[in-house]
Amino acid sequence: MRYTPIDEAAFTRQRALSEPLLEPWEYVDQALRADFATRSFTEAGRLAAEISLAADAADHHPDIDVRYPGVVRVVITTHATGGVTEHDVRLAA
C-alpha cells in the first residue's frame, strides 16, 4: 500500500474543512491524538472496543488507552512511514 504523508499544516487545513469529524484530533509528535470523555470507566472500555472494531475493519490499528475516570486516548500514526498519512486521517474521521 502506498501512503501519502500529511504534515501538520496540511492536517490543520483538512481539520478546518472537516469539522466536526476531525475537531477533537491534534497533530502531536508525528501522530494524531484525541481524548474522548465518557461518563464512566466502563463506558470508556466500551468505546475502546468500538474503536478497535473500526480499526480492524480499516486494517489500521491505533494505540488506545483507557484512563480513569472515563477517558479514552487514541493515538494514530502510520508506523511504516514514521508519521501521519492520509490513512490516519481517514481512520480519525
PDB file of C-alpha atoms in Angstrom, residues 9-42:
ATOM      1  CA  ALA A   9      -0.046  22.290   8.232  1.00  0.00           C
ATOM      2  CA  ALA A  10      -1.917  20.018   5.802  1.00  0.00           C
ATOM      3  CA  PHE A  11      -3.714  18.310   8.678  1.00  0.00           C
ATOM      4  CA  THR A  12      -4.721  21.663  10.150  1.00  0.00           C
ATOM      5  CA  ARG A  13      -6.223  22.670   6.788  1.00  0.00           C
ATOM      6  CA  GLN A  14      -8.077  19.347   6.478  1.00  0.00           C
ATOM      7  CA  ARG A  15      -9.362  19.647  10.041  1.00  0.00           C
ATOM      8  CA  ALA A  16     -10.709  23.136   9.342  1.00  0.00           C
ATOM      9  CA  LEU A  17     -12.635  21.775   6.349  1.00  0.00           C
ATOM     10  CA  SER A  18     -13.846  18.565   8.015  1.00  0.00           C
ATOM     11  CA  GLU A  19     -15.297  19.796  11.292  1.00  0.00           C
ATOM     12  CA  PRO A  20     -16.711  18.259  13.401  1.00  0.00           C
ATOM     13  CA  LEU A  21     -15.260  14.896  12.299  1.00  0.00           C
ATOM     14  CA  LEU A  22     -11.633  15.873  12.930  1.00  0.00           C
ATOM     15  CA  GLU A  23     -12.334  18.527  15.587  1.00  0.00           C
ATOM     16  CA  PRO A  24     -11.027  16.582  18.607  1.00  0.00           C
ATOM     17  CA  TRP A  25      -7.829  15.495  16.851  1.00  0.00           C
ATOM     18  CA  GLU A  26      -4.452  17.174  17.329  1.00  0.00           C
ATOM     19  CA  TYR A  27      -1.205  16.680  15.438  1.00  0.00           C
ATOM     20  CA  VAL A  28       1.338  15.762  18.153  1.00  0.00           C
ATOM     21  CA  ASP A  29       4.783  14.163  17.778  1.00  0.00           C
ATOM     22  CA  GLN A  30       4.233  12.868  14.217  1.00  0.00           C
ATOM     23  CA  ALA A  31       0.872  11.341  15.193  1.00  0.00           C
ATOM     24  CA  LEU A  32      -2.792  12.247  15.543  1.00  0.00           C
ATOM     25  CA  ARG A  33      -4.096  12.256  19.117  1.00  0.00           C
ATOM     26  CA  ALA A  34      -7.534  12.731  20.651  1.00  0.00           C
ATOM     27  CA  ASP A  35      -9.085  12.269  24.085  1.00  0.00           C
ATOM     28  CA  PHE A  36     -12.737  11.239  24.360  1.00  0.00           C
ATOM     29  CA  ALA A  37     -14.542  11.700  27.678  1.00  0.00           C
ATOM     30  CA  THR A  38     -17.211   9.217  28.736  1.00  0.00           C
ATOM     31  CA  ARG A  39     -19.465   9.031  31.783  1.00  0.00           C
ATOM     32  CA  SER A  40     -17.642   6.098  33.390  1.00  0.00           C
ATOM     33  CA  PHE A  41     -14.660   3.793  33.186  1.00  0.00           C
ATOM     34  CA  THR A  42     -16.981   1.051  31.891  1.00  0.00           C
TER      35      THR A  42
END
